[in-house]
Amino acid sequence: MSKKRVLVIDDSATVRMYHRSVLEAAGYEVSEAINGIEALEKALAVQEPFDLYIVDINMPKMDGYSFLRQLRQQPIPQVPAIVVSTESKTHDKAQAYEAGANFYLVKPIRPDDLVAYVCLLIGQGGHQ
Amino acid sequence: MNPLFSQFLLEGRELLQTISEKLLALEKEPESQELITELFRAVHTLKGTSGLFEIPEMTNVLHSSEDLMDAVRDGRLAYSQELADRLLDAMDFVSLLFDILETGEGPDPNQIELAKELSSSLRDLIPVTDLQSGETDSQGEARDIKLPALSDLPEDVRLRALSEAGTGGVNLIVYSPDEGCFFKGEDPFYQALNIPGLLWGRVVPRTTWPPLSDLDCYRCMIDFQALSKAPRGEVLEYFRYVPNEVAIMTLSPTAQSSTADRQDERPTYATKDTGFQRDKAYETIAVQAEVLNQPEDVAYLSGRLQSVAKALSNCLSALGQDPEGLNEALAQALQGQSSQPLRDWLSAYCEQRGIELKPAKTTAPEPVLAPPTSTDTTQAPADRRPETPTTKVLKVDQAKVDRLMNLIGELVVAKNALPYLASRAENQYGVRELSREIKAQYAVINRIADEMQDAIMQVRMMPVSLVFQRFQRLVRDLSRKLNKDVELIIEGEETEADKNIIEALADPLIHIIRNSLDHGLEDRQQRQEAGKSPTGRLMISARQESDHLVIEVSDDGKGIDPAVIKQKAYERGLLTEERIDKISDREALNLIFAPGFSTAEAVTDLSGRGVGMDVVRSTIDRLGGTVHIHSEVNRGTRIRLTLPLSMAVSNVMIIESDHQIFGVPMELVVETVRVPRRAIHSIKKRQTTVMRGRVVPLIALNTLLDIPAAPIANDEDELATLVVRIGNEPVGILVDNFRETVDVILKPMPGDLGRLSFYAGTALLGDGSVLMVLNLKELFRWQFNTKD
C-alpha cells in the first residue's frame, strides 16, 4: 500500500521539521506549506489528494481558520484536518471546529499522541 | 547537534531579529495595529517552538512576553517605552540562552533567577482585571501547595494507585490554578483532563466556599487532585508553563496506608485506563459530534460535513468497525444542507455499539463565541490577490558553503598546474602540438573556474545590513544612557561583501560608534552652546568602490583636537618631547590608533575599557583593510574603513630573494621598478632613492628577513624594487627579481607556526610547491620598533 500523505502547514520551520520527523518515522509521506495560501495551492495542485492536513492557526498571509474555510469549499475530496495551536482556550477550539477542523491539539504535542490521532483520522488501525 | 535543535536556533535567532525590528519600528508608530500583530506573532511562534525543547526558562520568559503582547494586541494595555524596554531585555535574555544552548550547556542558576525576574517584570505590566481580588497571587511566585495525605484519597483509588505503583510508579498531582487564571486564557479543567497517564482525578474546593451570593465565579477557587502513571518528568513537562501551580509526589509501593476511609462524596470522574487507541478513537469521534454542532449557515458546510464523515469512517475503520449507513446519512445531510442526519446517525450508531462519547460531555457543546460571519471572511478577496512571484530562498549550513568554497579554491590552484604541464610538454618532451592543446584546454578550465569562483563568492556575499541592523538598538540604548539626543542615519545597508568581512566588522564598528557617542557627540546643552542643533547626527554609510567596501562613520560632534591628542600621547609615553612639535596634525590624529591610547576624560562603562581604537585598527589590518580618520574641531569626526569585498582568494605577487621565493599581497604593492644602483643614496645610514620627486626609503628584503646576503642586481646594474605602501608612506623593498602574480588561497600557518606573525600564511602553487606569503606590515613594525 502506498504511503499516506500528510500536509503540514505551519509558518515555523522548526515545527514543520518536528512534525515531519515524527510523522515520517511513523511511515507517512509529509509535505509542507508555510501559510494558508501555499497550503491551498498545494492541496489543489496535487493529483493524489492528501490524506490529512495538520494546520497551525497563527500564520502570516492566511491563517489556519481562513485556510480551512477556503479548503472546505474546494471541489476536492474533503479529508480530515487537525488544528494545532498553542492556545488551549475553548473559544479557539470552537472556532477551529466551526471552520472545519476535525481535531484540535495543543502544542507542543507529544509524538505518540500526534501519531495516534493521525492514525485514527487517516483510518489506520494497528493497535486494536 | 540534533538537526531539529539547530533548526530551532536558526529560526529562533531570525525571530528575535524580527521582534527587535518590530519593536523599534513600533517606537516610531506606536499605534500601528499591523506591527503589533506581527510582533505578537513572532513572539508567539518563538514561544511555541521553544516548547518543543526542555528549556523552561526560555519558555517561561516567552510565555510572559506573549501574554504581554496579547494584552497590547487586545487593547487592554497601551504600548509604552517601558514595555519596549522590558521586552527587549527579555529578548536579550533569550538570545543569551541561544548562545549558551549552542555550546551544548544549560543555563546557570543566575540565569534561572534572571528568567524568573524577567517573567515577573513582564507580568507586572499586564493589567490586573478589576474583577480579580487584590490579594490574588501574581504568577511567578512559588505558592505553597499542600499535597493531600494518601489516606484522604478514596480507598479503591488508593489501592489501584498502589498496585500500579508496583509496576511502574504513580504520581500524585495537585494542580492548583492561579485564582486569576481565567483571565490569562488558561483552561484549567482542560489542562487537568489531559494530564498524561491520568488514572484518576477529582476536583476539590481550595478553601471553604463562601455563601453562593458572595461567590465570585470568575475566580478559580478549586484544586485538582490527580493520579498519573506517567513518569514524573513527563508530568512536570506537561505543567511546564505553570510550574508554580503544581505539586507532585511519586508514590512507591511501600507507602502503604491502611486507614479506612469514608466514601468520598465529592465529584469524581474516571478515565478508562485500557485501550490507549480506543480512548483516543472515542475522543476523536466525540470531537466530530462537536463539529456537527457548529452553526450551519456557512458556505463551506458541505466540505465540513464531508470531512466529518471521512474522519468518522476512518476512525471507525481504524477500530475495525464498519461505519454502516454513514454514506447514506452523509448524502442526506448534503442534500438537506444540515448536520442533523449525521448527528442522528452518530448517536444511533454509538448507542448501538456501546460507544461512550465521554470526553465530549466535558468539552462539548460550547456556545460559539462570535462565529465570524461566513460572507465577509470566506469570500474576502484580499487573501486571494494574485501573488507576486517570490524568490525561493534556500537555507544552507555555512559549513557546506565553506567546504564548497575550499574545493573551488583548490580547483583554482590545481588548474594552475596546466601551464607548467604545457611548458614541460614543449620544452622537455618537444611536443609543441600537445602543449598548445593543453593551453587551449587550460583556457576553458580557467574560465569555468573563474565563473565558479565568482558564483561561490556571490553565495557568500551578505548585505552589511546584517551588521548595521543592530546599530539602531545600540545607538538608542547608548544615547539614552548618556542622556544625549542622537539621530542615527544609515545609508547603503544593501551593499554586499563577503560573509567573513561582514562578520568581522561588527566589533570594530561598535567600538567606533561607542566612541562617537561617548566622546564625539556632545549633550544637548553643549551643542546649543556651540550653536548646533540639539540633536546630534551619527551617520553610518556603506558603499562599494571598485573591489572595495567602504564604510564611513561620521558624526557632527566636537571633533578631535590634535593638540589634546599630542598632549595625551606625550603623557602616555607614546610621543617623545622633541617629536611633539614635529608631527603633523594628521599624524597626531593617527595616534589614537596606537595601543594604550585613550582620550576619555573619565573612564565610562561604555568605551573606556582600556581597549581603544588600536583594536579597531588591528582588526581592519587583519582583514586586509585600512582605516582613515578625518576630524575637524567642532565640526565632527569621520572614520573611513576600506576593506576588500572578499578575502577568499588573495592576489599575491611572487618575488625572489636569495634564491627563495616569497609572496607579497598585491593590495600593498604600489609599483615595481628597477632602480639603477647609482640612483640609490645613503641618508643617515638609510638607503633612499628619489622617485617622481619624492624621497622613498629603501630596504632590502634580505635585511628585513635577516638573511646575510646582498640583493643581486641585473646585468644593467639595476636593483629590482618593489614599492609598497605601509601605513600611508611608500617604501621600496629591494629584491633579487620579480615573478608573476597569482591568485592563491591563503591558508594560515598551521599549528604553532601560526604565531609567526611575519608570515600572513602559506599558499600552494600550481607546481605543487609552497609559497610563504609575507606579512609586510608586521615585518616593518618589528624592524622600526626595534631600531627606533
PDB file of N, CA, C and O in Angstrom, chain A residues 20-57:
ATOM      1  N   ARG A  20       7.382  16.712  10.714  1.00  0.00           N
ATOM      2  CA  ARG A  20       7.881  15.839   9.662  1.00  0.00           C
ATOM      3  C   ARG A  20       8.626  14.645  10.244  1.00  0.00           C
ATOM      4  O   ARG A  20       8.371  13.507   9.877  1.00  0.00           O
ATOM      5  N   SER A  21       9.509  14.915  11.187  1.00  0.00           N
ATOM      6  CA  SER A  21      10.313  13.808  11.709  1.00  0.00           C
ATOM      7  C   SER A  21       9.429  12.784  12.417  1.00  0.00           C
ATOM      8  O   SER A  21       9.604  11.584  12.261  1.00  0.00           O
ATOM      9  N   VAL A  22       8.443  13.286  13.187  1.00  0.00           N
ATOM     10  CA  VAL A  22       7.578  12.352  13.905  1.00  0.00           C
ATOM     11  C   VAL A  22       6.755  11.530  12.918  1.00  0.00           C
ATOM     12  O   VAL A  22       6.648  10.306  13.030  1.00  0.00           O
ATOM     13  N   LEU A  23       6.184  12.201  11.927  1.00  0.00           N
ATOM     14  CA  LEU A  23       5.273  11.511  11.008  1.00  0.00           C
ATOM     15  C   LEU A  23       6.028  10.606  10.041  1.00  0.00           C
ATOM     16  O   LEU A  23       5.566   9.531   9.692  1.00  0.00           O
ATOM     17  N   GLU A  24       7.210  11.052   9.635  1.00  0.00           N
ATOM     18  CA  GLU A  24       7.966  10.190   8.728  1.00  0.00           C
ATOM     19  C   GLU A  24       8.418   8.916   9.425  1.00  0.00           C
ATOM     20  O   GLU A  24       8.411   7.843   8.845  1.00  0.00           O
ATOM     21  N   ALA A  25       8.764   9.084  10.699  1.00  0.00           N
ATOM     22  CA  ALA A  25       9.165   7.897  11.462  1.00  0.00           C
ATOM     23  C   ALA A  25       7.990   6.933  11.576  1.00  0.00           C
ATOM     24  O   ALA A  25       8.174   5.722  11.706  1.00  0.00           O
ATOM     25  N   ALA A  26       6.767   7.471  11.557  1.00  0.00           N
ATOM     26  CA  ALA A  26       5.596   6.614  11.668  1.00  0.00           C
ATOM     27  C   ALA A  26       5.153   6.109  10.295  1.00  0.00           C
ATOM     28  O   ALA A  26       4.131   5.450  10.186  1.00  0.00           O
ATOM     29  N   GLY A  27       5.913   6.450   9.262  1.00  0.00           N
ATOM     30  CA  GLY A  27       5.634   5.877   7.952  1.00  0.00           C
ATOM     31  C   GLY A  27       4.747   6.717   7.054  1.00  0.00           C
ATOM     32  O   GLY A  27       4.144   6.183   6.134  1.00  0.00           O
ATOM     33  N   TYR A  28       4.646   8.010   7.318  1.00  0.00           N
ATOM     34  CA  TYR A  28       3.835   8.844   6.445  1.00  0.00           C
ATOM     35  C   TYR A  28       4.727   9.643   5.510  1.00  0.00           C
ATOM     36  O   TYR A  28       5.902   9.899   5.806  1.00  0.00           O
ATOM     37  N   GLU A  29       4.101  10.049   4.404  1.00  0.00           N
ATOM     38  CA  GLU A  29       4.809  10.937   3.500  1.00  0.00           C
ATOM     39  C   GLU A  29       4.357  12.356   3.842  1.00  0.00           C
ATOM     40  O   GLU A  29       3.160  12.616   3.915  1.00  0.00           O
ATOM     41  N   VAL A  30       5.307  13.236   4.057  1.00  0.00           N
ATOM     42  CA  VAL A  30       4.963  14.554   4.567  1.00  0.00           C
ATOM     43  C   VAL A  30       5.295  15.648   3.554  1.00  0.00           C
ATOM     44  O   VAL A  30       6.380  15.650   2.981  1.00  0.00           O
ATOM     45  N   SER A  31       4.354  16.545   3.316  1.00  0.00           N
ATOM     46  CA  SER A  31       4.642  17.752   2.554  1.00  0.00           C
ATOM     47  C   SER A  31       4.458  18.942   3.480  1.00  0.00           C
ATOM     48  O   SER A  31       3.787  18.817   4.500  1.00  0.00           O
ATOM     49  N   GLU A  32       5.033  20.076   3.091  1.00  0.00           N
ATOM     50  CA  GLU A  32       4.953  21.234   3.971  1.00  0.00           C
ATOM     51  C   GLU A  32       4.428  22.454   3.232  1.00  0.00           C
ATOM     52  O   GLU A  32       4.616  22.594   2.030  1.00  0.00           O
ATOM     53  N   ALA A  33       3.771  23.323   3.977  1.00  0.00           N
ATOM     54  CA  ALA A  33       3.384  24.620   3.446  1.00  0.00           C
ATOM     55  C   ALA A  33       3.586  25.635   4.556  1.00  0.00           C
ATOM     56  O   ALA A  33       3.429  25.301   5.733  1.00  0.00           O
ATOM     57  N   ILE A  34       3.946  26.866   4.171  1.00  0.00           N
ATOM     58  CA  ILE A  34       4.300  27.825   5.212  1.00  0.00           C
ATOM     59  C   ILE A  34       3.175  28.778   5.571  1.00  0.00           C
ATOM     60  O   ILE A  34       3.279  29.535   6.519  1.00  0.00           O
ATOM     61  N   ASN A  35       2.099  28.768   4.796  1.00  0.00           N
ATOM     62  CA  ASN A  35       0.934  29.555   5.186  1.00  0.00           C
ATOM     63  C   ASN A  35      -0.279  29.010   4.471  1.00  0.00           C
ATOM     64  O   ASN A  35      -0.178  28.084   3.664  1.00  0.00           O
ATOM     65  N   GLY A  36      -1.444  29.579   4.754  1.00  0.00           N
ATOM     66  CA  GLY A  36      -2.674  29.065   4.191  1.00  0.00           C
ATOM     67  C   GLY A  36      -2.700  29.122   2.673  1.00  0.00           C
ATOM     68  O   GLY A  36      -3.186  28.212   2.011  1.00  0.00           O
ATOM     69  N   ILE A  37      -2.140  30.207   2.146  1.00  0.00           N
ATOM     70  CA  ILE A  37      -2.197  30.367   0.694  1.00  0.00           C
ATOM     71  C   ILE A  37      -1.417  29.255  -0.001  1.00  0.00           C
ATOM     72  O   ILE A  37      -1.903  28.596  -0.899  1.00  0.00           O
ATOM     73  N   GLU A  38      -0.205  29.034   0.516  1.00  0.00           N
ATOM     74  CA  GLU A  38       0.613  27.990  -0.095  1.00  0.00           C
ATOM     75  C   GLU A  38      -0.047  26.617   0.081  1.00  0.00           C
ATOM     76  O   GLU A  38      -0.024  25.778  -0.810  1.00  0.00           O
ATOM     77  N   ALA A  39      -0.650  26.418   1.251  1.00  0.00           N
ATOM     78  CA  ALA A  39      -1.281  25.137   1.538  1.00  0.00           C
ATOM     79  C   ALA A  39      -2.423  24.882   0.571  1.00  0.00           C
ATOM     80  O   ALA A  39      -2.575  23.790   0.040  1.00  0.00           O
ATOM     81  N   LEU A  40      -3.204  25.926   0.337  1.00  0.00           N
ATOM     82  CA  LEU A  40      -4.346  25.787  -0.559  1.00  0.00           C
ATOM     83  C   LEU A  40      -3.867  25.447  -1.967  1.00  0.00           C
ATOM     84  O   LEU A  40      -4.412  24.580  -2.643  1.00  0.00           O
ATOM     85  N   GLU A  41      -2.800  26.140  -2.367  1.00  0.00           N
ATOM     86  CA  GLU A  41      -2.249  25.862  -3.687  1.00  0.00           C
ATOM     87  C   GLU A  41      -1.802  24.408  -3.795  1.00  0.00           C
ATOM     88  O   GLU A  41      -2.073  23.731  -4.770  1.00  0.00           O
ATOM     89  N   LYS A  42      -1.137  23.950  -2.739  1.00  0.00           N
ATOM     90  CA  LYS A  42      -0.647  22.570  -2.781  1.00  0.00           C
ATOM     91  C   LYS A  42      -1.801  21.589  -2.770  1.00  0.00           C
ATOM     92  O   LYS A  42      -1.786  20.586  -3.477  1.00  0.00           O
ATOM     93  N   ALA A  43      -2.808  21.887  -1.960  1.00  0.00           N
ATOM     94  CA  ALA A  43      -3.944  20.977  -1.861  1.00  0.00           C
ATOM     95  C   ALA A  43      -4.647  20.858  -3.203  1.00  0.00           C
ATOM     96  O   ALA A  43      -5.142  19.800  -3.562  1.00  0.00           O
ATOM     97  N   LEU A  44      -4.677  21.962  -3.958  1.00  0.00           N
ATOM     98  CA  LEU A  44      -5.382  21.943  -5.230  1.00  0.00           C
ATOM     99  C   LEU A  44      -4.498  21.420  -6.361  1.00  0.00           C
ATOM    100  O   LEU A  44      -4.994  20.916  -7.351  1.00  0.00           O
ATOM    101  N   ALA A  45      -3.197  21.567  -6.189  1.00  0.00           N
ATOM    102  CA  ALA A  45      -2.301  21.246  -7.292  1.00  0.00           C
ATOM    103  C   ALA A  45      -2.002  19.758  -7.390  1.00  0.00           C
ATOM    104  O   ALA A  45      -1.773  19.244  -8.474  1.00  0.00           O
ATOM    105  N   VAL A  46      -2.005  19.078  -6.268  1.00  0.00           N
ATOM    106  CA  VAL A  46      -1.553  17.685  -6.312  1.00  0.00           C
ATOM    107  C   VAL A  46      -2.601  16.805  -6.976  1.00  0.00           C
ATOM    108  O   VAL A  46      -3.795  17.032  -6.848  1.00  0.00           O
ATOM    109  N   GLN A  47      -2.097  15.800  -7.671  1.00  0.00           N
ATOM    110  CA  GLN A  47      -3.026  14.886  -8.340  1.00  0.00           C
ATOM    111  C   GLN A  47      -3.654  13.942  -7.333  1.00  0.00           C
ATOM    112  O   GLN A  47      -4.859  13.755  -7.304  1.00  0.00           O
ATOM    113  N   GLU A  48      -2.805  13.328  -6.539  1.00  0.00           N
ATOM    114  CA  GLU A  48      -3.294  12.481  -5.469  1.00  0.00           C
ATOM    115  C   GLU A  48      -3.620  13.379  -4.298  1.00  0.00           C
ATOM    116  O   GLU A  48      -2.746  14.078  -3.801  1.00  0.00           O
ATOM    117  N   PRO A  49      -4.861  13.401  -3.837  1.00  0.00           N
ATOM    118  CA  PRO A  49      -5.143  14.295  -2.722  1.00  0.00           C
ATOM    119  C   PRO A  49      -4.399  13.861  -1.459  1.00  0.00           C
ATOM    120  O   PRO A  49      -4.043  12.693  -1.313  1.00  0.00           O
ATOM    121  N   PHE A  50      -4.186  14.829  -0.590  1.00  0.00           N
ATOM    122  CA  PHE A  50      -3.593  14.486   0.697  1.00  0.00           C
ATOM    123  C   PHE A  50      -4.588  13.668   1.510  1.00  0.00           C
ATOM    124  O   PHE A  50      -5.798  13.681   1.239  1.00  0.00           O
ATOM    125  N   ASP A  51      -4.090  12.950   2.512  1.00  0.00           N
ATOM    126  CA  ASP A  51      -4.985  12.167   3.359  1.00  0.00           C
ATOM    127  C   ASP A  51      -5.317  12.901   4.644  1.00  0.00           C
ATOM    128  O   ASP A  51      -6.239  12.534   5.359  1.00  0.00           O
ATOM    129  N   LEU A  52      -4.520  13.934   4.956  1.00  0.00           N
ATOM    130  CA  LEU A  52      -4.752  14.648   6.208  1.00  0.00           C
ATOM    131  C   LEU A  52      -4.004  15.976   6.173  1.00  0.00           C
ATOM    132  O   LEU A  52      -2.945  16.086   5.553  1.00  0.00           O
ATOM    133  N   TYR A  53      -4.580  16.975   6.839  1.00  0.00           N
ATOM    134  CA  TYR A  53      -3.888  18.252   6.981  1.00  0.00           C
ATOM    135  C   TYR A  53      -3.592  18.485   8.453  1.00  0.00           C
ATOM    136  O   TYR A  53      -4.451  18.213   9.301  1.00  0.00           O
ATOM    137  N   ILE A  54      -2.410  19.009   8.713  1.00  0.00           N
ATOM    138  CA  ILE A  54      -2.104  19.447  10.081  1.00  0.00           C
ATOM    139  C   ILE A  54      -1.884  20.959   9.986  1.00  0.00           C
ATOM    140  O   ILE A  54      -0.987  21.420   9.286  1.00  0.00           O
ATOM    141  N   VAL A  55      -2.734  21.708  10.646  1.00  0.00           N
ATOM    142  CA  VAL A  55      -2.824  23.137  10.379  1.00  0.00           C
ATOM    143  C   VAL A  55      -2.505  23.962  11.630  1.00  0.00           C
ATOM    144  O   VAL A  55      -3.090  23.740  12.689  1.00  0.00           O
ATOM    145  N   ASP A  56      -1.605  24.893  11.475  1.00  0.00           N
ATOM    146  CA  ASP A  56      -1.325  25.865  12.538  1.00  0.00           C
ATOM    147  C   ASP A  56      -2.351  26.994  12.401  1.00  0.00           C
ATOM    148  O   ASP A  56      -2.897  27.219  11.319  1.00  0.00           O
ATOM    149  N   ILE A  57      -2.616  27.703  13.472  1.00  0.00           N
ATOM    150  CA  ILE A  57      -3.596  28.777  13.398  1.00  0.00           C
ATOM    151  C   ILE A  57      -2.950  30.104  13.017  1.00  0.00           C
ATOM    152  O   ILE A  57      -3.269  30.731  12.032  1.00  0.00           O
TER     153      ILE A  57
END
